[in-house]
Amino acid sequence: MTEKIHRTLGLTDEELEKIIEILGREPNHLELAMYSVMWSEHCSYKSSRIHLKRLPVEGDHVLVGPGENAGVIDVGDDIAIAIRIESHNHPSYIEPYQGAATGVGGIIRDIFTMGARPIAIMDPLRFGPLDDARSKWVAEGVISGISGYGNSVGVPNIGGETVFDQTYIGNPLVNVLCLGILPKDRLVLGQASGVGNLAVLLGATTGRDGIGGVSVLASAGFGDDEEDADKRPSVQVGDPFEEKRLIECCLELLDAGLVVGIQDLGGAGLSCAASETASRGGVGMDFDVAAVPQREKGMQPYEIMTSESQERMLAIVTPDNLELVTQISNKWEIRSSVVGKVTQGGLLRIMEGLEGEVLGEVPAVSLHEDAPLYERPLAPPDDLESFQLDQAEQLPNPEDIAEDLLNLLSDLEWVTSQYDQQLFLNTVIGPGGDAAVLRLKNPSTGQDTGRGLAVTTDGNHRWCAINPRTGTAMIVAESVLNLACVGAEPKALVNCLNFGNPENPTVMWQLSEAVDGMSEACREFDLPVVGGNVSLYNESQGTNIDPTPIVGVIGVIPNLETPPPGMKWAEGDRLIVIGPEPEGLSGSAWAFAQGHRKGVLREFDYDLHKRICAITRELVQNKLVTAVHDVSVGGLGVATAEMAITSGIGCSLARISSHEALFSESSSRVVLAVNPEELINVEEILTNADIPIVRIGLANGDRYTIKGLLDLELHDMKNKWADHLPSAFEGGTTQG
């Protein structure tokens, strides 16, 4: 009987044997359920932890690194920034609206759990192509869910990405990043301490939504629609208005010094919150399931302990402070219930009343830290050699370069306009720029420091499908360059590693290679990894997604008296490109649009990239350029087209000799628009820094022309750019 149950819960025979060894006996149903969620891939990282240890995690300004609810960095003036990125991929495929909404709710709780006020979210999204009906339905629901929750809870959405590609048919990626700000002295950790202290459950009642979400749903791939329908009960249901009250309640409790430790309830629910807080503090806990407020009748102890009902927090408070905690909770109309007590010895005991029957008893550390670590087999693809020989540069020349360029243009305003971008009135640059920019204000006084925060999210499955190591390094490098384009110094990185089935040796090879690429790049840029998330089993009907590591990088702008230049050039500006000569089309958006998904990526020059980032920051900070935009997706063609459309001013370009020069996505290139009076000065600065420069043209008129290649009306380009998504979605979202 036990064997059947453990397999149903996602545990292997070997994992059951390890549990028996830890306990010295067979586990009962409740204990087995707790191990199944805590030892799931989603919670334990049992296939990835070995590789994640290779990432650099230390830095002078790092206050909290990986292992807590969010990373925290010191940005000066006794101000700290909390940052976290998470995935909600599988729930968002099953129930797009609620899957995405609760992903937003969960990441926000990760932030204010640290004592930080959430100030911004970003959403890197990946869906199947727009001509796939299910993919379009999922995209509509996800976008509605993000806007519905984020707008209601009152946290601005300041950027992200929206990508449509065939690799995500049947398995979208819904990643969400959140930033928070706090006084350094308000920092609190998710750990229990003080024998006799009380565990207080704050927030919503507990129901059956989300049971088994991390073990059944998030740690397995998708089959057919009939199988997926059975997983719908595993998707949580969110309430943003409850979350808003919970935020204010928790921050007031923290400001008053009434909380010893605090932990949000997300994946694995109370099993996670109770075991992690106890384990981190080196203590035990007696937990009373009868004291947990329940919204459904007849809930079993295992259901209570594994429910992933949303908008709940577990706070550790002293008995002396309980009355004040209750008063503040009541003020914000937040339920508060004493559900446990901190004990000696390290055991997590699940009880029916704190003086009643013991229903389950396990070492807290065994749930939190003792999941098996799998060193899964790694193997590159069998066809790697032929794969690399089939390069995109060998494709026939395009029949119509202008049409190819137009097909690569897409304005994301249809998505971003559904999000509130200006809550708190801190947003200087929102969606659509190289990086989002926020005013950095003192969290205690509200006073503007005169400095800014910049944050970007980046990913490129095309590069990583070609070469996961180099592709991931290039993603990190692009993020650093994006920050440079707004004048920001990078400070820390978080990642969300989205990969396929870890039981496939090629997938594990991709993951290992990506980690090594990220590690190498982060060390080169002195960029600590302060947190992250691993999402595996991203597969549908046996087909794995392309490896899709996503990074979020935060930086600081030393002077934000005036906004960074952005992408709008002025009539008469001289246009130059800095960086190496473009080389190669493999992994480019143009090549993928031709159905070509093979080849090699060119060598990456870290030294040159760092110099280009430094000089770009200098030019931006000294206000020597009118406009700036990095060359990335779609190459130089898309970069200059976006600048022309955004400016409402055309351009006359030259020295772009071929479609390879136009569409190559070679790294370390930036388009600069310079006032003619500053051109000589700017070029001298660049030359002295040994930066390659090419003059490519002039900003003028109402046409977009490239000598010898194409001639387009700017009006037509703008219409194509603006109409891409609205026409595909026929006007708007339909869910919610």
XYZ file of C-alpha atoms in Angstrom:
736
model
C 0.000 0.000 0.000
C 2.798 2.414 0.941
C 4.586 1.724 -2.339
C 1.522 2.667 -4.354
C 1.009 5.899 -2.414
C 4.601 7.112 -2.656
C 4.724 6.593 -6.406
C 1.443 8.440 -6.818
C 2.956 11.310 -4.870
C 5.974 11.443 -7.183
C 8.526 9.726 -4.920
C 10.763 6.979 -6.259
C 11.402 3.672 -4.529
C 14.920 4.840 -3.674
C 13.584 8.053 -2.144
C 11.142 6.065 -0.025
C 14.041 3.938 1.233
C 15.943 7.082 2.216
C 12.907 8.390 4.118
C 12.629 5.089 5.984
C 16.335 5.333 6.820
C 15.913 8.885 8.180
C 12.883 8.015 10.294
C 13.945 4.505 11.291
C 10.476 3.346 10.263
C 7.977 3.570 7.467
C 6.352 6.989 7.095
C 2.619 7.397 7.516
C 0.465 9.052 4.850
C 0.871 12.555 6.270
C 4.646 12.300 6.532
C 4.866 10.831 3.056
C 2.850 13.714 1.631
C 5.177 16.235 3.294
C 8.286 14.539 1.920
C 6.738 14.329 -1.533
C 6.267 18.097 -1.803
C 9.505 19.069 -0.061
C 11.586 16.598 -2.056
C 9.969 17.560 -5.340
C 12.159 18.960 -8.086
C 10.489 22.331 -7.619
C 11.370 22.639 -3.912
C 14.571 20.666 -3.507
C 16.447 21.310 -6.795
C 17.627 17.727 -6.489
C 18.764 17.578 -10.120
C 20.331 21.036 -10.295
C 21.877 21.851 -6.902
C 25.150 20.157 -7.764
C 25.531 22.469 -10.750
C 24.265 25.642 -9.086
C 27.145 25.473 -6.588
C 29.442 26.643 -9.396
C 27.815 30.083 -9.573
C 29.546 33.040 -7.846
C 27.345 34.273 -5.009
C 29.505 36.646 -2.959
C 30.073 40.365 -3.240
C 30.896 43.303 -0.992
C 27.376 44.694 -1.281
C 25.528 41.366 -0.941
C 23.518 41.237 2.294
C 21.543 38.066 1.543
C 22.419 35.559 -1.126
C 20.785 32.360 -2.412
C 18.836 30.204 0.017
C 16.487 32.805 1.456
C 13.200 34.072 0.034
C 14.972 36.824 -1.911
C 18.446 38.186 -2.497
C 19.232 41.503 -0.848
C 21.933 44.025 -1.794
C 23.203 47.206 -0.168
C 22.828 50.231 -2.475
C 24.137 52.842 -0.035
C 22.480 55.451 2.188
C 21.373 52.604 4.515
C 19.027 51.418 1.752
C 18.736 47.815 0.642
C 17.080 46.292 -2.393
C 15.473 42.849 -2.403
C 15.226 41.021 -5.720
C 13.743 37.676 -6.709
C 12.644 35.860 -9.868
C 10.335 32.832 -9.999
C 8.500 30.681 -12.513
C 4.878 29.616 -12.701
C 5.096 27.752 -15.970
C 3.028 24.633 -15.510
C 0.112 26.217 -13.621
C -0.112 28.888 -16.314
C -0.623 26.304 -19.021
C -3.403 24.567 -17.099
C -5.196 27.700 -15.861
C -3.557 30.700 -17.546
C -5.266 33.476 -15.612
C -4.891 32.060 -12.096
C -1.528 30.461 -12.857
C -0.035 33.811 -13.832
C -1.907 35.772 -11.155
C -0.683 33.566 -8.331
C 2.821 33.679 -9.789
C 2.712 37.445 -9.291
C 1.278 37.053 -5.797
C 3.934 34.536 -4.803
C 6.892 36.609 -5.964
C 5.533 39.691 -4.186
C 5.308 37.712 -0.922
C 8.918 36.590 -1.368
C 9.890 40.246 -1.345
C 7.951 41.593 1.621
C 8.912 38.483 3.580
C 12.391 40.065 3.682
C 10.972 43.272 5.159
C 10.954 45.060 1.801
C 8.123 46.989 0.218
C 7.520 45.650 -3.310
C 8.089 48.484 -5.791
C 8.117 46.844 -9.221
C 7.600 43.628 -11.152
C 8.807 42.472 -14.546
C 7.531 39.541 -16.574
C 9.669 37.594 -19.081
C 7.044 35.526 -20.966
C 7.331 32.787 -23.597
C 4.437 31.316 -25.603
C 3.897 29.159 -28.651
C 3.330 30.897 -32.015
C 0.327 33.142 -32.469
C -1.139 30.938 -35.176
C -1.570 28.173 -32.592
C -5.015 28.550 -30.995
C -4.100 27.069 -27.615
C -0.940 29.197 -27.372
C -2.896 32.349 -28.106
C -5.508 31.391 -25.492
C -2.767 30.790 -22.937
C -1.090 34.120 -23.769
C -4.364 36.011 -23.368
C -5.014 34.431 -19.999
C -1.497 34.938 -18.690
C -1.389 38.605 -19.651
C -4.817 39.155 -18.090
C -3.739 37.331 -14.926
C -0.568 39.392 -14.530
C -2.388 42.678 -15.067
C -5.403 41.665 -12.979
C -3.313 40.750 -9.941
C -0.466 43.260 -10.255
C -2.720 46.256 -10.907
C -5.030 45.310 -8.042
C -2.304 44.723 -5.479
C -0.690 48.008 -6.426
C 2.761 47.089 -7.740
C 3.796 48.616 -11.088
C 4.903 46.406 -13.971
C 7.895 48.151 -15.522
C 9.110 45.751 -18.200
C 9.911 42.256 -19.329
C 9.761 40.301 -22.564
C 7.081 38.591 -24.620
C 8.348 35.950 -27.043
C 6.384 33.656 -29.350
C 8.102 30.551 -30.710
C 7.204 26.998 -31.672
C 9.403 25.529 -28.921
C 6.868 26.711 -26.321
C 3.808 25.040 -27.841
C 2.288 23.084 -24.983
C 4.685 24.559 -22.410
C 4.694 28.334 -21.932
C 7.184 30.033 -19.642
C 5.777 32.534 -17.170
C 8.644 34.039 -15.184
C 8.122 36.994 -12.861
C 10.734 39.229 -11.204
C 10.011 41.507 -8.271
C 11.993 44.314 -6.651
C 11.535 45.623 -3.157
C 13.112 48.387 -1.082
C 13.813 48.480 2.639
C 15.878 50.226 5.300
C 18.841 47.948 6.016
C 17.830 47.653 9.649
C 14.397 46.216 8.752
C 15.871 43.149 7.085
C 14.365 39.960 8.487
C 15.063 36.329 7.631
C 12.780 33.336 7.271
C 13.938 31.439 10.334
C 12.496 30.427 13.667
C 14.327 30.967 16.948
C 13.636 31.148 20.656
C 12.209 28.020 22.239
C 8.652 28.785 23.318
C 8.081 31.409 20.654
C 4.847 31.094 18.701
C 4.174 30.365 15.048
C 1.348 32.623 13.887
C -0.434 32.045 10.585
C -1.448 35.295 8.914
C -3.776 35.812 5.975
C -6.265 33.775 4.026
C -7.971 30.547 5.010
C -6.611 27.227 3.826
C -8.423 25.240 1.154
C -7.736 22.397 -1.212
C -6.418 24.569 -4.035
C -2.854 23.886 -5.008
C -2.498 20.511 -3.242
C 0.363 18.656 -4.900
C 1.190 21.624 -7.098
C 4.961 21.358 -6.672
C 5.135 17.566 -6.841
C 2.416 16.582 -9.278
C 2.200 19.673 -11.477
C 5.515 21.547 -11.379
C 7.740 18.464 -11.354
C 6.349 16.656 -14.376
C 5.833 17.369 -18.030
C 2.563 17.648 -19.907
C 0.766 14.939 -21.802
C -2.423 15.279 -23.773
C -5.306 17.601 -22.903
C -7.236 14.852 -21.097
C -4.300 14.223 -18.765
C -3.814 17.938 -18.196
C -7.451 18.384 -17.213
C -6.808 16.161 -14.201
C -4.208 18.670 -12.966
C -6.551 21.663 -12.763
C -7.236 21.251 -9.033
C -3.507 21.776 -8.446
C -3.652 25.398 -9.614
C -3.986 27.956 -6.818
C -6.508 30.792 -6.743
C -5.327 34.276 -5.836
C -6.903 37.284 -4.102
C -4.871 40.464 -4.717
C -6.899 42.558 -2.281
C -6.138 40.138 0.542
C -2.480 40.324 -0.509
C -2.477 44.129 -0.350
C -3.765 44.067 3.220
C -1.265 41.337 4.054
C 1.623 43.453 2.728
C 0.668 46.418 4.877
C 0.039 44.253 7.921
C 3.391 42.460 7.683
C 5.394 45.638 7.059
C 3.786 47.294 10.079
C 4.606 44.252 12.215
C 8.201 44.391 11.024
C 8.482 48.147 11.582
C 7.242 47.618 15.132
C 9.842 44.901 15.747
C 7.188 42.319 16.602
C 8.417 39.525 14.327
C 11.373 37.234 15.048
C 11.199 35.540 11.635
C 8.709 35.318 8.809
C 8.125 33.042 5.831
C 5.674 33.212 2.948
C 3.560 30.216 1.991
C 3.978 29.236 -1.622
C 5.064 25.895 -3.023
C 4.492 23.050 -0.546
C 2.464 25.331 1.721
C 2.738 24.843 5.476
C 5.066 21.870 5.067
C 7.598 24.216 3.512
C 7.069 27.197 5.821
C 7.209 25.175 9.028
C 10.176 22.977 8.079
C 12.258 25.750 6.481
C 11.869 28.234 9.332
C 12.672 25.549 11.882
C 15.584 24.122 9.906
C 17.190 27.503 9.216
C 16.981 28.347 12.913
C 18.292 24.978 14.086
C 15.135 24.365 16.122
C 12.024 22.207 16.059
C 8.356 23.075 15.918
C 5.103 21.646 17.186
C 2.439 22.439 14.605
C -1.300 22.287 15.299
C -3.322 21.477 12.154
C -6.574 21.930 14.078
C -5.734 25.618 14.603
C -5.376 26.341 10.877
C -8.431 28.285 9.592
C -9.995 26.164 6.861
C -12.312 27.249 4.076
C -13.470 23.714 3.283
C -14.998 21.084 5.518
C -13.381 17.776 6.297
C -9.838 18.629 5.284
C -7.349 15.941 6.196
C -4.049 16.809 7.944
C -2.044 16.018 4.820
C -4.269 18.386 2.817
C -3.795 21.166 5.349
C -0.013 20.725 5.364
C 0.403 20.577 1.568
C -2.243 23.055 0.436
C -0.829 25.936 -1.595
C -3.657 28.347 -0.867
C -2.426 31.865 -1.480
C -1.997 35.054 0.568
C -0.648 33.372 3.724
C 2.414 34.052 5.879
C 3.924 32.256 8.873
C 5.398 34.620 11.471
C 7.448 33.711 14.530
C 6.595 35.978 17.473
C 7.288 36.007 21.186
C 4.368 35.269 23.535
C 4.730 38.769 24.995
C 4.106 40.326 21.589
C 1.153 38.167 20.593
C -1.465 40.673 21.727
C 0.103 43.494 19.702
C 0.440 41.214 16.675
C -3.246 40.376 16.953
C -4.198 44.047 17.242
C -2.281 45.037 14.122
C -3.655 42.043 12.223
C -7.189 42.995 13.175
C -6.523 46.574 12.093
C -5.725 45.344 8.573
C -8.539 42.757 8.630
C -6.016 39.940 8.443
C -6.702 36.638 10.201
C -4.102 35.618 12.741
C -3.993 32.220 14.398
C -1.433 30.624 16.684
C -0.662 27.362 14.914
C 2.589 26.265 16.479
C 5.365 26.619 19.006
C 9.150 26.619 18.627
C 10.770 23.644 20.369
C 14.177 22.160 21.031
C 15.568 19.129 19.271
C 14.881 19.861 15.613
C 11.708 17.765 15.212
C 8.704 19.006 13.269
C 5.674 17.465 14.979
C 2.264 17.714 13.345
C -0.408 17.560 16.031
C -4.149 17.661 16.593
C -3.945 20.407 19.226
C -0.628 21.364 20.788
C -1.381 19.082 23.712
C -3.125 16.462 21.593
C -2.250 13.526 19.368
C 0.974 13.538 17.371
C -0.027 12.835 13.765
C 3.427 12.994 12.213
C 6.985 13.511 13.423
C 10.004 14.176 11.203
C 13.316 16.032 11.532
C 12.672 19.500 10.074
C 16.079 19.531 8.424
C 15.280 16.295 6.585
C 12.435 18.003 4.733
C 14.390 21.164 4.017
C 17.913 19.956 3.270
C 18.103 16.172 3.020
C 16.457 15.569 -0.325
C 18.620 13.334 -2.495
C 21.074 15.057 -4.824
C 21.120 13.536 -8.272
C 24.214 13.665 -10.420
C 22.234 12.837 -13.523
C 23.989 11.684 -16.698
C 25.110 14.426 -19.107
C 25.486 13.979 -22.840
C 25.636 16.440 -25.736
C 23.254 15.792 -28.638
C 24.265 12.875 -30.831
C 24.148 15.095 -33.922
C 26.211 17.941 -32.450
C 28.887 17.874 -35.172
C 26.451 17.965 -38.092
C 24.339 20.481 -36.153
C 27.282 22.886 -35.948
C 28.215 22.456 -39.609
C 24.738 23.509 -40.739
C 25.214 27.255 -40.353
C 22.655 29.937 -41.112
C 25.175 31.884 -43.176
C 24.700 29.198 -45.820
C 21.023 30.052 -46.270
C 20.014 31.652 -49.591
C 19.944 35.427 -49.721
C 16.513 36.787 -48.865
C 14.170 37.528 -51.746
C 12.870 40.646 -50.044
C 15.051 42.104 -47.267
C 12.491 44.808 -46.503
C 9.733 42.255 -45.936
C 12.015 40.164 -43.715
C 12.749 43.226 -41.594
C 9.093 44.174 -41.306
C 8.236 40.644 -40.170
C 10.713 40.938 -37.294
C 9.145 44.120 -35.917
C 6.686 43.898 -33.056
C 5.505 46.538 -30.615
C 4.680 45.072 -27.207
C 2.463 47.977 -26.162
C -0.629 45.775 -26.586
C 0.782 43.744 -23.680
C 2.382 46.440 -21.564
C -0.516 48.899 -21.827
C -2.580 46.482 -19.745
C -0.173 46.910 -16.830
C -0.019 49.893 -14.478
C 3.521 51.218 -14.929
C 3.415 54.372 -12.822
C 2.255 53.360 -9.355
C 4.325 55.207 -6.722
C 5.336 57.673 -9.489
C 8.854 56.220 -9.414
C 9.059 54.952 -12.978
C 11.400 56.992 -15.189
C 11.691 54.444 -18.026
C 9.097 51.712 -18.295
C 8.558 48.893 -20.778
C 10.190 49.132 -24.170
C 13.604 50.542 -23.270
C 16.921 48.744 -22.924
C 16.346 48.680 -19.168
C 13.655 49.948 -16.839
C 14.620 52.840 -14.574
C 13.187 53.811 -11.183
C 13.915 56.740 -8.917
C 15.703 55.572 -5.796
C 13.850 57.034 -2.832
C 14.573 56.571 0.838
C 12.130 53.872 2.054
C 11.763 55.522 5.467
C 11.354 59.176 4.488
C 10.292 59.007 0.852
C 13.013 61.524 -0.016
C 14.517 61.252 -3.496
C 18.209 60.315 -3.250
C 18.959 61.705 -6.713
C 20.084 58.237 -7.809
C 18.283 55.585 -9.817
C 17.719 51.862 -9.995
C 17.905 50.111 -13.343
C 16.752 46.569 -13.973
C 16.519 44.372 -17.030
C 15.379 40.848 -17.801
C 16.896 38.996 -20.715
C 16.807 35.582 -22.296
C 17.479 34.145 -25.717
C 16.437 30.558 -26.400
C 17.744 30.816 -29.941
C 21.320 31.383 -28.792
C 21.035 28.688 -26.136
C 19.586 26.162 -28.588
C 22.743 26.674 -30.669
C 25.209 26.703 -27.758
C 23.878 26.767 -24.186
C 27.202 27.789 -22.638
C 28.097 30.658 -24.967
C 24.446 31.631 -25.367
C 23.963 32.021 -21.619
C 27.173 34.027 -21.288
C 25.949 36.302 -24.080
C 22.617 36.791 -22.259
C 24.451 37.952 -19.132
C 26.620 40.224 -21.267
C 23.579 41.692 -23.011
C 21.985 42.450 -19.642
C 25.094 44.309 -18.501
C 25.085 46.274 -21.771
C 21.377 47.072 -21.389
C 22.142 48.629 -18.008
C 25.043 50.564 -19.516
C 22.634 52.038 -22.086
C 20.811 53.812 -19.225
C 24.034 54.705 -17.391
C 23.814 52.049 -14.664
C 26.524 50.026 -12.934
C 25.450 46.371 -12.533
C 25.250 45.117 -8.942
C 23.611 41.687 -8.822
C 21.950 39.007 -10.897
C 19.087 36.581 -10.362
C 18.215 33.761 -12.707
C 15.331 31.554 -13.728
C 16.607 28.397 -15.425
C 13.888 26.908 -17.626
C 14.827 23.531 -19.054
C 13.244 20.285 -20.165
C 13.191 16.833 -18.565
C 16.256 16.334 -16.321
C 16.054 12.586 -16.851
C 17.174 13.271 -20.427
C 21.022 13.408 -20.532
C 20.987 16.076 -23.253
C 18.780 18.349 -21.147
C 21.144 17.964 -18.203
C 24.075 18.712 -20.489
C 22.288 21.888 -21.591
C 21.687 22.881 -17.958
C 25.282 22.213 -16.931
C 26.638 24.131 -19.914
C 24.317 27.064 -19.234
C 25.409 27.228 -15.587
C 29.055 27.247 -16.653
C 28.378 30.006 -19.178
C 26.575 32.069 -16.553
C 29.285 31.456 -13.978
C 32.024 32.500 -16.402
C 30.222 35.690 -17.424
C 29.293 36.668 -13.867
C 32.894 36.294 -12.746
C 34.077 38.395 -15.690
C 31.617 41.167 -14.828
C 32.064 40.817 -11.044
C 28.348 40.125 -10.802
C 27.165 38.001 -7.845
C 24.204 35.681 -8.268
C 21.975 36.474 -5.284
C 19.091 34.114 -6.006
C 17.216 32.196 -8.586
C 14.823 29.480 -9.564
C 15.081 26.267 -11.527
C 12.105 25.078 -13.553
C 12.514 21.608 -15.030
C 10.232 19.154 -16.809
C 9.284 21.838 -19.313
C 8.198 19.385 -21.953
C 5.018 18.543 -23.766
C 4.236 15.085 -25.137
C 7.881 14.094 -24.882
C 9.330 17.200 -26.565
C 11.590 19.410 -24.454
C 11.659 23.182 -24.810
C 14.810 24.846 -26.037
C 17.029 25.697 -23.051
C 15.810 29.067 -21.785
C 17.814 30.605 -18.964
C 16.402 34.004 -18.008
C 18.438 36.551 -16.074
C 17.414 39.650 -14.183
C 20.173 42.164 -13.488
C 19.888 45.200 -11.246
C 22.130 48.234 -11.340
C 22.467 51.685 -9.824
C 22.559 55.004 -11.683
C 24.740 57.429 -9.698
C 22.934 60.586 -10.913
C 19.350 60.701 -12.127
C 18.777 64.445 -12.223
C 17.676 64.007 -15.835
C 16.379 60.788 -17.454
C 18.735 58.686 -19.585
C 18.494 59.452 -23.316
C 16.471 56.409 -24.405
C 15.911 55.498 -28.058
C 14.554 58.776 -29.492
C 16.992 60.440 -31.870
C 16.600 63.987 -33.187
C 16.466 65.354 -36.726
C 19.998 65.718 -38.035
C 21.663 63.418 -35.504
C 24.653 61.469 -36.770
C 24.285 57.734 -36.308
C 27.217 55.516 -35.385
C 27.655 51.895 -34.345
C 30.296 50.922 -31.824
C 31.581 47.426 -31.366
C 32.961 44.611 -33.489
C 32.035 43.892 -37.076
C 28.835 41.825 -37.355
C 29.531 38.183 -37.986
C 27.226 35.207 -38.322
C 23.500 34.581 -38.537
C 23.178 31.324 -36.598
C 20.861 31.750 -33.630
C 19.468 35.015 -34.984
C 15.793 35.886 -35.098
C 16.104 36.144 -38.884
C 17.467 32.595 -39.187
C 14.777 31.171 -36.909
C 12.135 32.955 -38.982
C 13.492 30.984 -41.960
C 13.073 27.754 -39.985
C 16.815 27.383 -39.442
C 17.693 26.475 -35.843
C 21.278 25.167 -36.144
C 24.859 26.417 -36.493
C 27.512 27.928 -34.221
C 27.859 31.109 -32.173
C 30.900 33.298 -32.694
C 33.616 33.788 -30.103
C 32.778 36.277 -27.382
C 35.336 38.949 -26.395
C 34.858 39.825 -22.721
C 37.542 42.506 -22.680
C 35.997 44.395 -25.584
C 32.507 44.021 -24.149
C 33.550 45.447 -20.791
C 35.189 48.425 -22.489
C 32.079 49.055 -24.582
C 29.873 48.890 -21.499
C 32.139 51.316 -19.644
C 32.289 53.825 -22.486
C 28.528 53.602 -23.077
C 27.901 54.361 -19.399
C 30.297 57.297 -19.605
C 28.624 58.777 -22.688
C 25.157 58.374 -21.187
C 26.091 59.748 -17.762
C 27.817 62.758 -19.345
C 24.833 63.382 -21.649
C 26.968 63.221 -24.795
C 24.496 61.190 -26.879
C 20.935 61.949 -27.961
C 19.868 58.312 -28.154
C 21.309 54.890 -27.466
C 20.141 51.336 -28.152
C 21.948 48.016 -28.003
C 21.950 45.677 -30.992
C 20.247 42.445 -29.979
C 17.151 40.614 -31.277
C 16.836 41.229 -35.012
C 20.271 42.778 -35.288
C 21.131 46.245 -36.488
C 18.018 46.332 -38.676
C 15.567 45.979 -35.806
C 17.618 48.231 -33.497
C 17.635 51.168 -35.945
C 14.025 50.536 -37.007
C 12.875 50.672 -33.370
C 14.760 53.927 -32.865
C 13.258 55.465 -36.002
C 9.708 54.398 -35.109
C 10.032 55.523 -31.488
C 11.450 58.890 -32.611
C 9.004 59.461 -35.433
C 12.031 60.458 -37.522
C 13.429 58.365 -40.366
C 17.033 57.732 -41.307
C 19.396 57.371 -44.205
C 21.825 54.525 -43.565
C 24.854 53.203 -45.431
C 27.793 50.842 -44.914
C 25.371 47.973 -44.215
C 26.339 45.786 -47.109
C 24.251 42.643 -46.756
C 21.439 40.885 -44.929
C 24.085 39.341 -42.643
C 25.267 42.797 -41.597
C 21.636 43.849 -41.103
C 20.336 40.833 -39.151
C 23.400 39.444 -37.376
C 23.077 39.432 -33.591
C 26.775 39.551 -32.836
C 27.331 40.783 -29.305
C 28.798 44.020 -27.953
C 27.310 46.497 -30.436
C 25.479 49.730 -29.661
C 23.803 52.300 -31.896
C 24.504 55.892 -30.833
C 22.742 59.006 -32.089
C 24.961 62.052 -31.639
C 24.342 65.744 -32.159
C 26.644 66.917 -34.996
C 28.301 69.426 -32.659
C 29.325 66.599 -30.302
C 30.331 64.073 -32.960
C 34.067 64.802 -33.058
C 34.269 64.847 -29.260
C 32.385 61.539 -28.948
C 34.484 59.864 -31.620
C 37.661 61.040 -29.899
C 36.500 59.546 -26.588
C 35.699 56.269 -28.342
C 39.001 56.179 -30.216
C 40.988 56.837 -27.044
C 39.185 53.902 -25.432
C 40.100 51.707 -28.430
C 36.453 51.160 -29.366
C 35.639 50.277 -32.991
C 33.417 52.933 -34.645
C 31.436 52.984 -37.861
C 29.439 55.972 -39.076
C 26.292 54.543 -40.569
C 24.116 57.520 -41.401
C 21.838 60.376 -40.551
C 18.522 60.733 -38.710
C 16.209 62.625 -41.023
C 12.992 62.663 -42.960
C 10.098 60.237 -43.037
C 11.703 57.232 -44.698
C 13.888 54.382 -43.476
C 16.510 53.746 -46.114
C 19.643 51.626 -46.330
C 21.767 52.320 -49.372
C 21.689 49.390 -51.723
C 19.356 47.285 -49.554
C 15.934 48.790 -48.886
C 13.742 51.877 -48.846
C 10.627 51.996 -46.665
C 8.168 54.632 -45.565
C 8.441 55.156 -41.844
C 4.650 55.308 -41.615
C 4.355 51.798 -43.077
C 6.994 50.469 -40.704
C 5.247 51.972 -37.719
C 1.909 50.494 -38.732
C 3.447 47.051 -39.158
C 5.231 47.355 -35.831
C 2.180 48.578 -33.922
C -0.357 46.211 -35.503
C 1.477 42.916 -35.062
C 0.004 41.845 -31.716
C -3.378 43.650 -31.792
C -4.250 42.006 -35.084
C -3.161 38.590 -33.815
C -5.288 38.909 -30.684
C -8.113 40.677 -32.474
C -8.360 43.499 -29.980
C -7.818 42.313 -26.440
C -7.795 39.679 -23.748
C -10.819 37.560 -23.039
C -10.089 35.937 -19.705
C -10.393 36.953 -16.130
